[in-house]
Tab-separated table of C-alpha atoms and ligand atoms in Angstrom:
chain	number	residue	atom	x	y	z
A	864	MET	CA	0.000	0.000	0.000
A	865	LYS	CA	1.252	3.489	-0.855
A	866	ASN	CA	2.510	5.707	1.947
A	867	ILE	CA	-0.230	8.136	3.131
A	868	HIS	CA	2.040	11.209	2.937
A	869	THR	CA	3.002	10.398	-0.659
A	870	LYS	CA	-0.669	9.836	-1.483
A	871	LEU	CA	-1.719	13.190	0.009
A	872	LEU	CA	0.944	15.086	-1.950
A	873	LYS	CA	0.353	13.298	-5.259
A	874	LYS	CA	-3.398	13.965	-5.072
A	875	ALA	CA	-2.787	17.639	-4.300
A	876	MET	CA	-0.358	17.904	-7.227
A	877	LYS	CA	-2.816	16.272	-9.606
A	878	GLU	CA	-5.833	18.291	-8.493
A	879	GLY	CA	-4.084	21.663	-8.067
A	880	TYR	CA	-4.209	22.469	-4.370
A	881	ALA	CA	-1.762	22.284	-1.450
A	882	VAL	CA	-1.892	20.256	1.753
A	883	PRO	CA	-1.587	22.449	4.850
A	884	ALA	CA	1.271	21.294	7.074
A	885	PHE	CA	0.671	22.557	10.584
A	886	ASN	CA	3.068	22.178	13.531
A	887	PHE	CA	1.531	21.509	16.938
A	888	PRO	CA	3.640	22.895	19.776
A	889	SER	CA	0.731	22.308	22.221
A	890	LEU	CA	-2.038	19.750	22.628
A	891	GLU	CA	-4.752	22.393	22.185
A	892	ILE	CA	-3.245	23.338	18.815
A	893	LEU	CA	-3.374	19.683	17.768
A	894	LEU	CA	-7.017	19.403	18.876
A	895	ALA	CA	-7.858	22.608	16.999
A	896	ILE	CA	-6.248	21.299	13.781
A	897	ILE	CA	-8.144	18.002	14.015
A	898	GLU	CA	-11.502	19.748	14.593
A	899	THR	CA	-10.821	22.153	11.715
A	900	ILE	CA	-9.903	19.511	9.153
A	901	LYS	CA	-13.038	17.560	10.051
A	902	GLU	CA	-15.189	20.660	9.622
A	903	THR	CA	-13.563	21.769	6.368
A	904	LYS	CA	-13.085	18.251	4.950
A	905	SER	CA	-9.423	19.038	4.321
A	906	PRO	CA	-6.438	16.721	4.425
A	907	ALA	CA	-3.503	17.907	6.531
A	908	ILE	CA	0.025	17.128	7.588
A	909	LEU	CA	0.692	17.179	11.319
A	910	GLN	CA	4.268	18.235	11.877
A	911	VAL	CA	6.454	17.601	14.886
A	912	SER	CA	9.818	19.319	15.209
A	913	GLU	CA	12.823	17.871	17.037
A	914	SER	CA	12.234	20.346	19.853
A	915	ALA	CA	8.544	19.365	20.037
A	916	ILE	CA	9.558	15.697	20.446
A	917	LYS	CA	11.845	16.775	23.268
A	918	TYR	CA	9.105	18.926	24.846
A	919	PHE	CA	6.339	16.306	24.768
A	920	THR	CA	8.825	13.391	25.236
A	921	PRO	CA	9.148	10.582	22.649
A	922	CYS	CA	6.830	8.357	24.682
A	923	ILE	CA	3.898	10.816	24.551
A	924	ILE	CA	4.542	11.499	20.850
A	925	LYS	CA	4.404	7.757	20.197
A	926	GLY	CA	0.981	7.670	21.893
A	927	ILE	CA	-0.247	10.655	19.857
A	928	VAL	CA	0.962	9.063	16.605
A	929	SER	CA	-0.797	5.792	17.325
A	930	SER	CA	-4.015	7.511	18.446
A	931	ILE	CA	-4.049	9.600	15.244
A	932	HIS	CA	-3.479	6.528	13.105
A	933	GLU	CA	-6.336	4.744	14.893
A	934	GLN	CA	-8.734	7.578	14.041
A	935	LYS	CA	-8.098	7.071	10.304
A	936	LEU	CA	-7.998	10.802	9.613
A	937	PRO	CA	-6.860	12.120	6.208
A	938	VAL	CA	-3.535	13.139	7.735
A	939	SER	CA	0.064	12.096	7.848
A	940	ILE	CA	2.490	12.651	10.695
A	941	HIS	CA	5.756	14.228	9.686
A	942	LEU	CA	9.104	15.043	11.297
A	943	ASP	CA	9.796	18.717	10.616
A	944	HIS	CA	13.469	19.737	10.180
A	945	GLY	CA	15.264	16.589	11.265
A	946	HIS	CA	18.932	17.458	11.395
A	947	SER	CA	20.592	14.063	11.815
A	948	TYR	CA	20.350	10.408	10.854
A	949	GLU	CA	19.550	9.628	14.518
A	950	SER	CA	16.575	12.017	14.457
A	951	ILE	CA	15.226	10.349	11.319
A	952	LYS	CA	15.643	6.931	12.906
A	953	LEU	CA	13.817	8.046	16.067
A	954	ALA	CA	10.871	9.498	14.122
A	955	ILE	CA	10.566	6.329	12.048
A	956	ASN	CA	10.602	4.249	15.236
A	957	LEU	CA	7.879	6.459	16.702
A	958	GLY	CA	5.645	5.594	13.729
A	959	PHE	CA	5.884	8.782	11.634
A	960	ASP	CA	4.614	8.520	8.050
A	961	SER	CA	7.132	11.004	6.752
A	962	VAL	CA	10.417	12.619	7.752
A	963	MET	CA	12.336	15.688	6.678
A	964	ILE	CA	16.106	15.650	6.649
A	965	ASP	CA	17.303	19.232	6.640
A	966	GLY	CA	20.864	19.426	5.389
A	967	SER	CA	20.254	22.824	3.814
A	968	LEU	CA	23.086	24.502	5.675
A	969	LEU	CA	25.629	21.891	4.639
A	970	SER	CA	27.633	22.025	1.418
A	971	PHE	CA	25.861	20.483	-1.608
A	972	LYS	CA	28.070	17.400	-1.327
A	973	GLU	CA	27.475	16.919	2.401
A	974	ASN	CA	23.730	17.577	2.005
A	975	VAL	CA	23.562	14.875	-0.696
A	976	LYS	CA	25.521	12.422	1.452
A	977	LEU	CA	23.346	12.853	4.565
A	978	THR	CA	20.071	12.978	2.611
A	979	LYS	CA	20.880	9.848	0.631
A	980	LYS	CA	21.691	7.894	3.780
A	981	CYS	CA	18.394	9.003	5.378
A	982	ALA	CA	16.410	8.338	2.178
A	983	ASN	CA	17.702	4.762	2.071
A	984	LEU	CA	16.541	4.165	5.624
A	985	ALA	CA	13.166	5.862	5.130
A	986	HIS	CA	12.425	3.933	1.938
A	987	LYS	CA	13.368	0.640	3.562
A	988	LYS	CA	10.644	1.382	6.146
A	989	ARG	CA	8.164	2.716	3.552
A	990	VAL	CA	8.371	6.210	5.000
A	991	HIS	CA	8.201	9.338	2.811
A	992	ILE	CA	11.250	11.600	2.852
A	993	GLU	CA	11.468	15.361	2.285
A	994	ALA	CA	14.774	17.212	1.998
A	995	GLU	CA	15.774	20.835	1.467
A	996	ILE	CA	18.026	22.628	-0.927
A	997	GLY	CA	18.607	26.357	-0.590
A	998	ALA	CA	18.168	27.875	2.861
A	999	LEU	CA	15.601	29.993	4.670
A	1000	LYS	CA	16.469	32.708	7.153
A	1001	GLY	CA	15.029	32.653	10.669
A	1002	ASP	CA	15.530	29.291	12.375
A	1003	ASP	CA	17.720	28.245	9.457
A	1004	ASP	CA	19.784	31.397	9.648
A	1005	ASN	CA	23.149	31.139	8.042
A	1006	PRO	CA	25.074	34.369	8.596
A	1007	ASN	CA	27.640	33.357	5.989
A	1008	ALA	CA	25.254	33.051	3.061
A	1009	SER	CA	24.383	36.013	0.866
A	1010	ASP	CA	20.722	36.517	-0.128
A	1011	VAL	CA	21.522	35.123	-3.567
A	1012	ASP	CA	23.010	31.958	-2.081
A	1013	ARG	CA	19.915	31.372	0.003
A	1014	PHE	CA	17.547	30.838	-2.940
A	1015	THR	CA	17.339	27.388	-4.441
A	1016	ASN	CA	19.334	26.941	-7.622
A	1017	PRO	CA	16.968	25.095	-10.027
A	1018	LEU	CA	19.698	23.063	-11.736
A	1019	GLU	CA	21.140	22.065	-8.373
A	1020	ALA	CA	17.649	21.019	-7.257
A	1021	LYS	CA	17.405	18.657	-10.234
A	1022	LYS	CA	20.819	17.173	-9.560
A	1023	PHE	CA	20.019	16.855	-5.854
A	1024	VAL	CA	16.814	14.893	-6.479
A	1025	GLU	CA	18.573	12.579	-8.957
A	1026	LEU	CA	21.394	11.888	-6.522
A	1027	THR	CA	19.296	11.397	-3.367
A	1028	ASN	CA	16.030	9.881	-4.593
A	1029	VAL	CA	13.944	11.993	-2.182
A	1030	ASP	CA	10.153	12.023	-2.490
A	1031	SER	CA	9.549	15.758	-2.024
A	1032	LEU	CA	11.714	18.838	-1.943
A	1033	ALA	CA	11.640	21.994	0.189
A	1034	ILE	CA	12.835	25.011	-1.748
A	1035	ALA	CA	13.879	28.522	-0.804
A	1036	ILE	CA	12.080	31.156	-2.904
A	1037	GLY	CA	11.864	34.064	-0.487
A	1038	THR	CA	9.937	32.956	2.583
A	1039	ASN	CA	11.582	32.822	6.016
A	1040	HIS	CA	10.784	31.175	9.325
A	1041	GLY	CA	9.222	32.855	12.346
A	1042	ALA	CA	7.230	36.051	12.969
A	1043	TYR	CA	9.910	38.477	11.795
A	1044	LYS	CA	10.341	37.408	8.204
A	1045	PHE	CA	11.209	40.613	6.401
A	1046	LYS	CA	12.738	43.979	7.256
A	1047	GLY	CA	11.435	45.679	4.113
A	1048	ASP	CA	8.913	44.246	1.665
A	1049	GLY	CA	8.965	40.501	1.119
A	1050	LYS	CA	9.044	39.015	-2.366
A	1051	ILE	CA	8.335	35.490	-3.557
A	1052	ARG	CA	10.613	34.432	-6.440
A	1053	LYS	CA	8.011	32.861	-8.737
A	1054	ASP	CA	10.607	32.909	-11.548
A	1055	ILE	CA	12.796	30.460	-9.597
A	1056	LEU	CA	9.761	28.328	-8.755
A	1057	LYS	CA	8.832	28.080	-12.454
A	1058	LYS	CA	12.325	26.856	-13.389
A	1059	ILE	CA	12.290	24.268	-10.600
A	1060	GLU	CA	8.895	23.032	-11.809
A	1061	LYS	CA	10.335	22.691	-15.302
A	1062	TYR	CA	13.452	20.784	-14.215
A	1063	ILE	CA	11.765	18.402	-11.748
A	1064	PRO	CA	8.129	18.258	-12.896
A	1065	ASN	CA	7.196	15.137	-10.948
A	1066	ILE	CA	8.492	16.107	-7.531
A	1067	PRO	CA	6.032	17.694	-5.082
A	1068	LEU	CA	7.554	20.906	-3.710
A	1069	VAL	CA	7.333	22.195	-0.151
A	1070	LEU	CA	7.108	25.800	1.033
A	1071	HIS	CA	8.481	26.434	4.522
A	1072	GLY	CA	8.042	29.684	6.418
A	1073	ALA	CA	4.549	30.237	5.016
A	1074	SER	CA	2.857	31.928	7.975
A	1075	LEU	CA	1.075	35.168	7.053
A	1076	ILE	CA	1.632	36.940	10.423
A	1077	GLU	CA	-1.524	38.985	9.975
A	1078	PRO	CA	-1.054	42.553	11.284
A	1079	GLU	CA	-4.561	42.543	12.852
A	1080	ILE	CA	-3.677	39.564	15.062
A	1081	VAL	CA	-0.369	41.113	16.125
A	1082	THR	CA	-2.050	44.453	16.914
A	1083	GLU	CA	-4.716	42.742	19.020
A	1084	LEU	CA	-2.089	40.704	20.862
A	1085	ASN	CA	-0.128	43.851	21.619
A	1086	SER	CA	-3.269	45.670	22.784
A	1087	LEU	CA	-3.704	42.934	25.398
A	1088	GLY	CA	-0.197	43.265	26.810
A	1089	GLY	CA	1.870	41.476	24.143
A	1090	LYS	CA	5.184	42.896	22.987
A	1091	ILE	CA	5.524	41.534	19.491
A	1092	ASN	CA	7.176	44.419	17.719
A	1093	ASN	CA	8.092	44.683	14.041
A	1094	ALA	CA	6.538	41.300	13.195
A	1095	LYS	CA	6.092	40.779	9.471
A	1096	GLY	CA	5.048	37.793	7.372
A	1097	ASN	CA	3.686	36.678	4.022
A	1098	ASP	CA	0.363	38.518	4.311
A	1099	GLY	CA	-0.794	39.051	0.698
A	1100	LEU	CA	2.208	37.259	-0.857
A	1101	LEU	CA	0.973	33.678	-1.178
A	1102	ASN	CA	-2.272	34.108	-3.094
A	1103	GLY	CA	-2.408	31.633	-5.960
A	1104	ILE	CA	0.598	29.624	-4.752
A	1105	TYR	CA	-1.673	26.570	-4.320
A	1106	LYS	CA	-1.918	26.302	-8.130
A	1107	THR	CA	1.811	25.596	-8.495
A	1108	HIS	CA	3.758	22.398	-7.763
A	1109	ILE	CA	3.993	23.496	-4.138
A	1110	CYS	CA	1.875	20.759	-2.594
A	1111	LYS	CA	2.779	21.206	1.083
A	1112	ILE	CA	2.617	24.570	2.829
A	1113	ASN	CA	4.260	24.784	6.268
A	1114	MET	CA	2.723	26.995	8.943
A	1115	ASP	CA	3.586	27.166	12.618
A	1116	SER	CA	3.963	30.791	13.782
A	1117	ASP	CA	0.411	31.774	12.713
A	1118	LEU	CA	-1.077	29.085	14.959
A	1119	ARG	CA	1.206	30.072	17.849
A	1120	LEU	CA	0.088	33.705	17.548
A	1121	ALA	CA	-3.580	32.682	17.369
A	1122	TYR	CA	-3.310	30.418	20.419
A	1123	THR	CA	-1.546	33.097	22.442
A	1124	LEU	CA	-4.149	35.676	21.411
A	1125	GLY	CA	-6.996	33.404	22.552
A	1126	ILE	CA	-5.350	32.870	25.920
A	1127	ARG	CA	-4.586	36.570	26.402
A	1128	LYS	CA	-8.202	37.431	25.528
A	1129	SER	CA	-9.612	34.826	27.887
A	1130	LEU	CA	-7.416	35.768	30.839
A	1131	HIS	CA	-8.122	39.446	30.217
A	1132	GLU	CA	-11.880	38.900	30.177
A	1133	ASN	CA	-11.946	36.365	33.041
A	1134	PRO	CA	-9.126	37.321	35.409
A	1135	GLU	CA	-10.647	35.158	38.137
A	1136	ASN	CA	-10.288	31.940	36.059
A	1137	PHE	CA	-7.374	29.624	36.654
A	1138	ASP	CA	-8.654	26.481	34.928
A	1139	PRO	CA	-6.339	25.862	31.946
A	1140	ARG	CA	-9.163	24.095	30.134
A	1141	VAL	CA	-11.210	27.308	30.119
A	1142	TYR	CA	-8.544	29.581	28.633
A	1143	GLY	CA	-7.059	26.678	26.631
A	1144	LYS	CA	-10.427	26.237	24.942
A	1145	ILE	CA	-10.527	29.892	23.892
A	1146	GLY	CA	-6.986	29.500	22.525
A	1147	LEU	CA	-8.178	26.420	20.654
A	1148	GLN	CA	-11.113	28.325	19.104
A	1149	GLN	CA	-8.788	31.094	17.950
A	1150	VAL	CA	-6.440	28.519	16.340
A	1151	LYS	CA	-9.423	26.966	14.550
A	1152	GLU	CA	-10.259	30.315	12.956
A	1153	THR	CA	-6.706	30.749	11.671
A	1154	ALA	CA	-6.337	27.143	10.491
A	1155	LYS	CA	-9.666	27.350	8.656
A	1156	SER	CA	-8.668	30.534	6.890
A	1157	ARG	CA	-5.294	29.056	5.776
A	1158	ILE	CA	-7.047	25.921	4.474
A	1159	ILE	CA	-9.597	27.888	2.478
A	1160	LYS	CA	-7.640	30.951	1.348
A	1161	ILE	CA	-4.048	29.721	1.008
A	1162	CYS	CA	-4.167	25.957	0.391
A	1163	HIS	CA	-7.620	25.552	-1.221
A	1164	SER	CA	-7.684	22.092	0.351
A	1165	ASN	CA	-11.231	22.284	1.753
A	1166	ASN	CA	-13.600	19.584	0.489
A	1167	LYS	CA	-10.698	17.602	-0.949
A	1168	VAL	CA	-11.351	14.566	1.234
A	1169	ASN	CA	-13.573	12.065	-0.523
B	482	LIG	O1	10.489	25.619	11.167
B	482	LIG	C1	10.515	25.421	12.384
B	482	LIG	C2	9.259	25.131	13.097
B	482	LIG	O2	8.479	26.285	13.211
B	482	LIG	C3	9.516	24.422	14.400
B	482	LIG	O3	9.937	25.266	15.416
B	482	LIG	O4	11.689	23.955	16.669
B	482	LIG	O5	10.451	25.843	17.758
B	482	LIG	O6	9.285	23.684	17.274
B	482	LIG	P1	10.365	24.644	16.852
B	483	LIG	P1	6.431	29.661	9.866
B	483	LIG	O1	7.550	30.047	10.810
B	483	LIG	O2	6.237	30.691	8.809
B	483	LIG	O3	5.172	29.361	10.587
B	483	LIG	O4	6.893	28.341	9.098
B	483	LIG	C1	6.858	27.101	9.748
B	483	LIG	C2	7.699	26.097	9.069
B	483	LIG	O5	8.249	26.284	8.011
B	483	LIG	C3	7.831	24.806	9.751
B	483	LIG	O6	8.709	23.958	9.096
B	484	LIG	ZN1	10.368	24.984	8.178
């Protein structure tokens, strides 16, 4: 049987939409994503970073993975930004459907070597593997790279896929990680994307750093005591991106902001409450709103579950 992650991406590629890939740094965020995909009839990718595995502990993550698999949801569970062979091995042992090996800050040769080794292991276990070529700023910051070096080189991308046999490829076309993506105006390099699509037409592409960081949410957060200054994201930059070969769109910061806003609102309005389930629920509702809007407006993945 085909791997669920591969299936989700291939269907998105064929039908012209993108699968939202949401990280869940808290249980409420996970619950919110699950409720939202049920309500919108959207597939999704549930992403766990190395630091999230450490935070929840591998044992709890293993339980979450098996409970999600039992529910037979249209989702796959994916390791986000694995940095070593050991990380990939751990995620596979925990039951993940897909893993990302991120060697984007290594030299081309070293990236190929590490990715190939991880791809061999993943394929042996029928697990999907994503890798990255080019580098994003933010969490991936590489102070030694110029802006030109950071973007994916389309010919290198083709060579990289041929040499490593990866199933999907994360590319750098102008987005960055986190809530402070751009100093001036951001720009998405659709020209680079087009060349990559031409050189590797059958490989589903992945867009990291896709949070919008909506100014209205940041302003509201700050009006309730937050200090999130100079935040800037992809608001207005990703319209239409779902029509391209980008089949997986990664978003984490937007859900973190939404969750924090819900909690700030709830504690502000009910200062006497100290039951985490009461303010957690308001955080969850706020995350649902954001997740729903990304599904409908950015990914166009609503009603794509048969
Ligand atoms: O791209 C990185 C993700 O947003 C994960 O971040 O390592 O803080 O969980 P994290
Ligand atoms: P954001 O920081 O834009 O939410 O991107 C998340 C991401 O790329 C996770 O891999
Ligand atoms: Zn990322």
